[in-house]
């Protein structure tokens, strides 16, 4: 899967959980899930579960703690897919 495809797939997952005051256009690789995209911790868990299903990977607690930005998520997804 190409990087662009992974990014789009992740964006599609994130957009479901965006609050009404945040546009999908705000999703950038550098976007912080909580402080910039206003995603609460409960929805962040849902995003993680959806990422596991969409990419057929398992994320550990350590991975979840490191997943602060969209770029972090992509890096973790890559490491799981290539690991």
PDB file of C-alpha atoms in Angstrom:
ATOM      1  CA  UNK A   1       0.000   0.000   0.000  1.00  0.00           C
ATOM      2  CA  UNK A   2       1.350   3.411  -1.000  1.00  0.00           C
ATOM      3  CA  UNK A   3       1.937   6.175   1.575  1.00  0.00           C
ATOM      4  CA  UNK A   4      -0.752   8.295  -0.064  1.00  0.00           C
ATOM      5  CA  UNK A   5      -3.277   5.445   0.259  1.00  0.00           C
ATOM      6  CA  UNK A   6      -2.405   4.915   3.926  1.00  0.00           C
ATOM      7  CA  UNK A   7      -2.753   8.626   4.627  1.00  0.00           C
ATOM      8  CA  UNK A   8      -6.149   8.783   2.890  1.00  0.00           C
ATOM      9  CA  UNK A   9      -7.369   5.681   4.718  1.00  0.00           C
ATOM     10  CA  UNK A  10      -6.297   7.197   8.038  1.00  0.00           C
ATOM     11  CA  UNK A  11      -7.933  10.531   7.163  1.00  0.00           C
ATOM     12  CA  UNK A  12     -11.181   8.697   6.358  1.00  0.00           C
ATOM     13  CA  UNK A  13     -11.088   7.061   9.795  1.00  0.00           C
ATOM     14  CA  UNK A  14     -10.275  10.305  11.628  1.00  0.00           C
ATOM     15  CA  UNK A  15     -12.914  12.359   9.858  1.00  0.00           C
ATOM     16  CA  UNK A  16     -15.727  10.262  11.368  1.00  0.00           C
ATOM     17  CA  UNK A  17     -14.657  11.393  14.843  1.00  0.00           C
ATOM     18  CA  UNK A  18     -14.022  15.076  14.143  1.00  0.00           C
ATOM     19  CA  UNK A  19     -16.194  17.460  16.148  1.00  0.00           C
ATOM     20  CA  UNK A  20     -18.489  19.693  14.090  1.00  0.00           C
ATOM     21  CA  UNK A  21     -16.202  22.716  14.563  1.00  0.00           C
ATOM     22  CA  UNK A  22     -13.223  21.008  12.865  1.00  0.00           C
ATOM     23  CA  UNK A  23     -13.061  20.568   9.088  1.00  0.00           C
ATOM     24  CA  UNK A  24     -11.597  17.513   7.403  1.00  0.00           C
ATOM     25  CA  UNK A  25      -9.296  20.012   5.651  1.00  0.00           C
ATOM     26  CA  UNK A  26      -7.653  20.571   9.054  1.00  0.00           C
ATOM     27  CA  UNK A  27      -6.267  17.021   9.028  1.00  0.00           C
ATOM     28  CA  UNK A  28      -2.568  17.365   8.207  1.00  0.00           C
ATOM     29  CA  UNK A  29       0.358  15.052   9.007  1.00  0.00           C
ATOM     30  CA  UNK A  30       1.454  17.453  11.752  1.00  0.00           C
ATOM     31  CA  UNK A  31      -2.031  17.693  13.304  1.00  0.00           C
ATOM     32  CA  UNK A  32      -2.219  16.728  16.968  1.00  0.00           C
ATOM     33  CA  UNK A  33      -5.289  14.568  17.579  1.00  0.00           C
ATOM     34  CA  UNK A  34      -6.283  16.192  20.864  1.00  0.00           C
ATOM     35  CA  UNK A  35      -5.051  19.792  20.766  1.00  0.00           C
ATOM     36  CA  UNK A  36      -5.560  20.585  17.075  1.00  0.00           C
ATOM     37  CA  UNK A  37      -8.287  18.228  15.879  1.00  0.00           C
ATOM     38  CA  UNK A  38     -10.210  18.407  19.190  1.00  0.00           C
ATOM     39  CA  UNK A  39     -10.618  14.639  19.365  1.00  0.00           C
ATOM     40  CA  UNK A  40     -11.381  13.486  22.891  1.00  0.00           C
ATOM     41  CA  UNK A  41      -9.675  10.496  24.472  1.00  0.00           C
ATOM     42  CA  UNK A  42     -12.711   8.215  24.058  1.00  0.00           C
ATOM     43  CA  UNK A  43     -12.811   8.934  20.323  1.00  0.00           C
ATOM     44  CA  UNK A  44      -9.053   8.483  20.104  1.00  0.00           C
ATOM     45  CA  UNK A  45      -9.531   4.930  21.394  1.00  0.00           C
ATOM     46  CA  UNK A  46     -12.187   4.401  18.703  1.00  0.00           C
ATOM     47  CA  UNK A  47      -9.764   5.698  16.058  1.00  0.00           C
ATOM     48  CA  UNK A  48      -7.124   3.257  17.292  1.00  0.00           C
ATOM     49  CA  UNK A  49      -9.584   0.350  17.108  1.00  0.00           C
ATOM     50  CA  UNK A  50     -10.632   1.385  13.595  1.00  0.00           C
ATOM     51  CA  UNK A  51      -6.972   1.668  12.538  1.00  0.00           C
ATOM     52  CA  UNK A  52      -6.347  -1.855  13.831  1.00  0.00           C
ATOM     53  CA  UNK A  53      -9.270  -3.176  11.783  1.00  0.00           C
ATOM     54  CA  UNK A  54      -8.577  -1.147   8.632  1.00  0.00           C
ATOM     55  CA  UNK A  55      -4.885  -2.034   8.463  1.00  0.00           C
ATOM     56  CA  UNK A  56      -5.180  -5.496  10.075  1.00  0.00           C
ATOM     57  CA  UNK A  57      -2.603  -4.675  12.751  1.00  0.00           C
ATOM     58  CA  UNK A  58      -2.442  -4.793  16.565  1.00  0.00           C
ATOM     59  CA  UNK A  59      -1.466  -1.704  18.511  1.00  0.00           C
ATOM     60  CA  UNK A  60       0.036  -2.004  21.974  1.00  0.00           C
ATOM     61  CA  UNK A  61      -0.431   0.495  24.815  1.00  0.00           C
ATOM     62  CA  UNK A  62       3.033   1.887  24.063  1.00  0.00           C
ATOM     63  CA  UNK A  63       1.985   2.542  20.440  1.00  0.00           C
ATOM     64  CA  UNK A  64      -1.157   4.305  21.608  1.00  0.00           C
ATOM     65  CA  UNK A  65       0.814   6.546  23.947  1.00  0.00           C
ATOM     66  CA  UNK A  66       3.143   7.552  21.110  1.00  0.00           C
ATOM     67  CA  UNK A  67       0.274   8.351  18.727  1.00  0.00           C
ATOM     68  CA  UNK A  68       0.032  12.116  19.252  1.00  0.00           C
ATOM     69  CA  UNK A  69      -0.149  13.322  15.652  1.00  0.00           C
ATOM     70  CA  UNK A  70      -1.363  12.004  12.313  1.00  0.00           C
ATOM     71  CA  UNK A  71       2.284  11.524  11.265  1.00  0.00           C
ATOM     72  CA  UNK A  72       2.915   9.499  14.450  1.00  0.00           C
ATOM     73  CA  UNK A  73      -0.012   7.267  13.549  1.00  0.00           C
ATOM     74  CA  UNK A  74       1.300   6.746  10.014  1.00  0.00           C
ATOM     75  CA  UNK A  75       4.769   5.897  11.326  1.00  0.00           C
ATOM     76  CA  UNK A  76       3.337   3.345  13.777  1.00  0.00           C
ATOM     77  CA  UNK A  77       1.128   1.833  11.059  1.00  0.00           C
ATOM     78  CA  UNK A  78       4.196   1.517   8.795  1.00  0.00           C
ATOM     79  CA  UNK A  79       6.253  -0.143  11.509  1.00  0.00           C
ATOM     80  CA  UNK A  80       3.457  -2.668  12.211  1.00  0.00           C
ATOM     81  CA  UNK A  81       2.881  -3.425   8.533  1.00  0.00           C
ATOM     82  CA  UNK A  82       6.602  -3.876   7.896  1.00  0.00           C
ATOM     83  CA  UNK A  83       7.349  -5.619  11.185  1.00  0.00           C
TER      84      UNK A  83
END
